CSV table of C-alpha atoms in Angstrom, one decimal:
chain,number,residue,atom,x,y,z
A,1,SER,CA,0.0,0.0,0.0
A,2,GLN,CA,1.2,3.5,-0.7
A,3,GLN,CA,1.7,5.7,2.3
A,4,GLY,CA,3.1,8.7,0.6
A,5,GLU,CA,1.3,10.9,-1.8
A,6,GLU,CA,3.3,13.3,-4.0
A,7,ASP,CA,1.9,16.6,-5.3
A,8,PRO,CA,1.9,17.7,-8.1
A,9,GLN,CA,1.7,14.6,-10.3
A,10,ALA,CA,3.6,16.4,-13.0
A,11,LEU,CA,5.7,19.6,-13.1
A,12,SER,CA,7.2,21.3,-16.1
A,13,ILE,CA,9.8,24.1,-15.6
A,14,GLN,CA,12.4,26.1,-17.5
A,15,GLU,CA,16.0,25.3,-17.0
A,16,GLY,CA,17.4,27.4,-14.2
A,17,GLU,CA,14.1,27.6,-12.3
A,18,ASN,CA,13.5,25.9,-9.0
A,19,ALA,CA,11.2,22.8,-8.7
A,20,THR,CA,9.3,22.1,-5.6
A,21,MET,CA,7.3,19.0,-4.9
A,22,ASN,CA,5.5,17.9,-1.8
A,23,CYS,CA,4.8,14.5,-0.1
A,24,SER,CA,2.1,13.8,2.5
A,25,TYR,CA,1.9,10.6,4.5
A,26,LYS,CA,-0.6,9.0,6.9
A,27,THR,CA,1.2,7.3,9.9
A,28,SER,CA,4.1,8.1,12.2
A,29,ILE,CA,7.4,7.5,10.5
A,30,ASN,CA,11.0,6.8,11.5
A,31,ASN,CA,12.4,8.5,8.5
A,32,LEU,CA,11.5,9.8,5.0
A,33,GLN,CA,13.5,9.4,1.9
A,34,TRP,CA,13.5,10.9,-1.6
A,35,TYR,CA,14.4,8.9,-4.7
A,36,ARG,CA,14.8,9.9,-8.4
A,37,GLN,CA,14.0,7.6,-11.3
A,38,ASN,CA,15.0,8.3,-14.8
A,39,SER,CA,12.9,6.7,-17.6
A,40,GLY,CA,13.6,3.0,-17.8
A,41,ARG,CA,16.1,2.9,-15.0
A,42,GLY,CA,16.1,2.0,-11.3
A,43,LEU,CA,15.6,4.4,-8.5
A,44,VAL,CA,18.4,6.4,-7.1
A,45,HIS,CA,18.6,7.4,-3.5
A,46,LEU,CA,18.7,11.2,-3.1
A,47,ILE,CA,18.4,12.1,0.6
A,48,LEU,CA,17.1,10.6,3.9
A,49,ILE,CA,15.7,12.8,6.7
A,50,ARG,CA,14.9,11.4,10.1
A,51,SER,CA,11.7,12.1,12.1
A,52,ASN,CA,13.6,14.4,14.5
A,53,GLU,CA,15.0,16.5,11.7
A,54,ARG,CA,13.3,19.5,10.1
A,55,GLU,CA,15.5,20.3,7.2
A,56,LYS,CA,18.3,18.8,5.2
A,57,HIS,CA,20.5,19.9,2.3
A,58,SER,CA,22.5,17.9,-0.3
A,59,GLY,CA,24.0,20.0,-3.2
A,60,ARG,CA,21.1,21.6,-5.0
A,61,LEU,CA,18.5,19.6,-3.1
A,62,ARG,CA,16.7,20.9,0.0
A,63,VAL,CA,14.3,18.7,2.0
A,64,THR,CA,12.0,19.7,4.7
A,65,LEU,CA,9.9,17.6,7.1
A,66,ASP,CA,6.9,18.7,9.2
A,67,THR,CA,5.9,15.7,11.2
A,68,SER,CA,2.9,17.7,12.8
A,69,LYS,CA,1.5,18.0,9.3
A,70,LYS,CA,2.8,14.7,8.1
A,71,SER,CA,4.4,16.3,5.1
A,72,SER,CA,7.7,16.8,3.4
A,73,SER,CA,8.9,18.9,0.5
A,74,LEU,CA,11.7,18.5,-2.0
A,75,LEU,CA,13.3,21.6,-3.6
A,76,ILE,CA,15.6,21.4,-6.5
A,77,THR,CA,17.3,24.7,-7.1
A,78,ALA,CA,18.7,25.9,-10.5
A,79,SER,CA,17.2,22.9,-12.3
A,80,ARG,CA,19.1,21.3,-15.3
A,81,ALA,CA,17.9,19.2,-18.2
A,82,ALA,CA,19.5,16.2,-16.4
A,83,ASP,CA,17.0,16.7,-13.5
A,84,THR,CA,14.2,15.5,-15.8
A,85,ALA,CA,12.9,12.4,-14.0
A,86,SER,CA,10.3,11.1,-11.6
A,87,TYR,CA,10.7,11.8,-8.0
A,88,PHE,CA,9.4,9.6,-5.3
A,89,CYS,CA,9.1,10.0,-1.5
A,90,ALA,CA,9.2,6.9,0.6
A,91,THR,CA,8.5,6.4,4.3
A,92,ASP,CA,9.6,4.0,6.9
A,93,ALA,CA,7.1,3.4,9.6
A,94,TYR,CA,9.5,1.7,12.1
A,95,ASP,CA,9.1,-1.6,10.2
A,96,TYR,CA,12.1,-1.6,7.9
A,97,LYS,CA,9.8,-1.4,4.9
A,98,LEU,CA,9.8,1.6,2.7
A,99,SER,CA,6.4,2.6,1.2
A,100,PHE,CA,6.6,4.6,-2.0
A,101,GLY,CA,4.3,7.3,-3.2
A,102,ALA,CA,3.1,7.5,-6.9
A,103,GLY,CA,5.8,10.0,-7.8
A,104,THR,CA,6.1,13.5,-9.3
A,105,THR,CA,7.2,13.6,-13.0
A,106,VAL,CA,9.5,16.7,-13.5
A,107,THR,CA,10.3,17.9,-17.0
A,108,VAL,CA,13.0,20.5,-17.3
A,109,ARG,CA,12.8,22.4,-20.6
A,110,ALA,CA,15.9,23.8,-22.1
B,1,ASP,CA,31.2,-1.9,-6.3
B,2,ALA,CA,29.1,-2.6,-9.4
B,3,GLY,CA,25.9,-1.9,-7.5
B,4,VAL,CA,22.9,-4.2,-7.3
B,5,ILE,CA,22.9,-6.5,-10.3
B,6,GLN,CA,19.7,-8.0,-11.7
B,7,SER,CA,19.2,-10.4,-14.5
B,8,PRO,CA,17.8,-10.7,-17.0
B,9,ARG,CA,17.1,-7.1,-18.0
B,10,HIS,CA,14.2,-8.1,-20.1
B,11,GLU,CA,12.1,-11.3,-20.1
B,12,VAL,CA,9.3,-12.3,-22.5
B,13,THR,CA,7.6,-15.5,-21.6
B,14,GLU,CA,4.3,-17.3,-22.4
B,15,MET,CA,1.5,-17.6,-19.9
B,16,GLY,CA,1.9,-20.7,-17.8
B,17,GLN,CA,5.7,-20.8,-18.0
B,18,GLU,CA,8.0,-20.5,-15.0
B,19,VAL,CA,10.0,-17.2,-14.7
B,20,THR,CA,13.1,-16.8,-12.4
B,21,LEU,CA,14.4,-13.3,-11.7
B,22,ARG,CA,17.9,-13.0,-10.2
B,23,CYS,CA,19.5,-10.4,-7.9
B,24,LYS,CA,23.0,-9.9,-6.6
B,25,PRO,CA,23.0,-7.3,-3.7
B,26,ILE,CA,25.9,-5.0,-2.7
B,27,SER,CA,28.4,-6.8,-0.6
B,28,GLY,CA,28.0,-6.1,3.1
B,29,HIS,CA,24.3,-5.0,2.8
B,30,ASP,CA,22.2,-6.9,5.2
B,31,TYR,CA,18.7,-6.2,3.8
B,32,LEU,CA,17.4,-7.2,0.4
B,33,PHE,CA,14.0,-6.1,-1.0
B,34,TRP,CA,12.0,-7.2,-4.0
B,35,TYR,CA,9.6,-4.5,-5.5
B,36,ARG,CA,7.3,-4.6,-8.4
B,37,GLN,CA,6.4,-1.5,-10.4
B,38,THR,CA,3.4,-1.0,-12.6
B,39,MET,CA,1.6,2.2,-13.9
B,40,MET,CA,-1.6,1.2,-12.1
B,41,ARG,CA,-0.2,0.2,-8.7
B,42,GLY,CA,3.2,2.1,-8.5
B,43,LEU,CA,5.9,0.5,-6.5
B,44,GLU,CA,4.8,-2.5,-4.4
B,45,LEU,CA,7.0,-4.2,-1.9
B,46,LEU,CA,6.8,-8.0,-2.4
B,47,ILE,CA,9.1,-9.4,0.1
B,48,TYR,CA,12.3,-8.5,2.1
B,49,PHE,CA,15.1,-10.4,3.7
B,50,ASN,CA,17.4,-9.6,6.6
B,51,ASN,CA,20.7,-11.5,6.8
B,52,ASN,CA,19.2,-14.0,4.2
B,53,VAL,CA,16.1,-14.7,6.3
B,54,PRO,CA,12.7,-13.7,4.9
B,55,ILE,CA,11.1,-11.3,7.3
B,56,ASP,CA,7.9,-10.1,5.6
B,57,ASP,CA,6.3,-11.7,2.5
B,58,SER,CA,2.9,-10.1,3.0
B,59,GLY,CA,3.2,-8.3,-0.3
B,60,MET,CA,3.6,-11.5,-2.4
B,61,PRO,CA,0.5,-11.5,-4.5
B,62,GLU,CA,-0.3,-15.2,-4.3
B,63,ASP,CA,1.2,-18.7,-4.0
B,64,ARG,CA,2.5,-18.5,-7.6
B,65,PHE,CA,5.3,-16.2,-6.3
B,66,SER,CA,8.2,-17.4,-4.2
B,67,ALA,CA,11.5,-15.9,-3.2
B,68,LYS,CA,14.7,-17.3,-1.8
B,69,MET,CA,18.0,-16.0,-0.6
B,70,PRO,CA,20.4,-19.0,-0.2
B,71,ASN,CA,23.3,-16.7,0.7
B,72,ALA,CA,24.3,-13.1,1.2
B,73,SER,CA,25.2,-12.6,-2.4
B,74,PHE,CA,22.2,-14.0,-4.3
B,75,SER,CA,18.4,-14.0,-4.3
B,76,THR,CA,15.8,-15.2,-6.7
B,77,LEU,CA,12.2,-14.4,-7.3
B,78,LYS,CA,10.2,-17.1,-9.0
B,79,ILE,CA,6.8,-17.0,-10.7
B,80,GLN,CA,5.2,-20.3,-11.5
B,81,PRO,CA,3.0,-20.3,-13.5
B,82,SER,CA,3.2,-16.8,-14.9
B,83,GLU,CA,0.1,-14.9,-16.0
B,84,PRO,CA,-0.3,-11.7,-18.2
B,85,ARG,CA,-1.1,-9.6,-15.1
B,86,ASP,CA,2.3,-10.4,-13.7
B,87,SER,CA,3.8,-8.1,-16.5
B,88,ALA,CA,5.7,-5.4,-14.6
B,89,VAL,CA,9.1,-4.1,-13.9
B,90,TYR,CA,10.7,-6.1,-10.9
B,91,PHE,CA,13.3,-4.3,-8.9
B,92,CYS,CA,15.7,-5.7,-6.3
B,93,ALA,CA,17.2,-3.3,-3.8
B,94,SER,CA,19.6,-3.7,-0.9
B,95,SER,CA,20.6,-1.6,2.1
B,96,PHE,CA,22.8,-1.6,5.1
B,97,GLY,CA,20.4,-1.2,8.1
B,98,LEU,CA,17.8,1.2,7.2
B,99,GLY,CA,19.8,3.7,5.3
B,100,GLY,CA,19.1,4.5,1.7
B,101,TYR,CA,18.3,1.7,-0.6
B,102,THR,CA,20.4,0.9,-3.7
B,103,PHE,CA,18.2,-0.3,-6.5
B,104,GLY,CA,19.1,-2.5,-9.4
B,105,SER,CA,18.2,-1.6,-13.0
B,106,GLY,CA,15.2,-3.9,-12.9
B,107,THR,CA,13.9,-6.7,-14.9
B,108,ARG,CA,11.0,-5.9,-17.3
B,109,LEU,CA,8.8,-8.9,-17.5
B,110,THR,CA,6.2,-9.4,-20.2
B,111,VAL,CA,3.9,-12.4,-20.1
B,112,VAL,CA,2.0,-13.0,-23.3
């Protein structure tokens, strides 16, 4: 079953712009992770944020977590064509199983 | 490290045939996961292992599906007999503890 729900389902931006996507989940979590999937490929781990953390950065990525609202956001700054992919949030509800959302498809136009 | 290695990359089989998917996790990782991805249902966890022991197989759709991990460097997912609705991309992933997962490139299964 999918615990995370990403919003929007699809996003189209110009190269150089920022892209923001959100994830909402239903139950208490141990951590939340974001993954990227390029067309026809496997998922690539981007960043993990623990339930006691509020914000985390990795290069051009910024993730926030609001456990009171059961939501997270992923910001990609200064987007590039290579950022075109689907992005998934995944939650671990203390059971060592990651539940993935349906994903946000991001298209970066040159 | 070459990452998580899955084989075959593509498999086309006839309904009723047995299908075996293979996975070699990253050396030193103690968790192994099998996921299935379809447009309709997204990514579904089928089963996962910890130190070669199956921990949770509640996501396995039915008795036609079985998975084994005979040692730390190899796992199989078998479907017997296969049906058209099993067509999907099957991913294997491994992790050390509950850090980020490393996914393989997947096996695209088509059952005709």
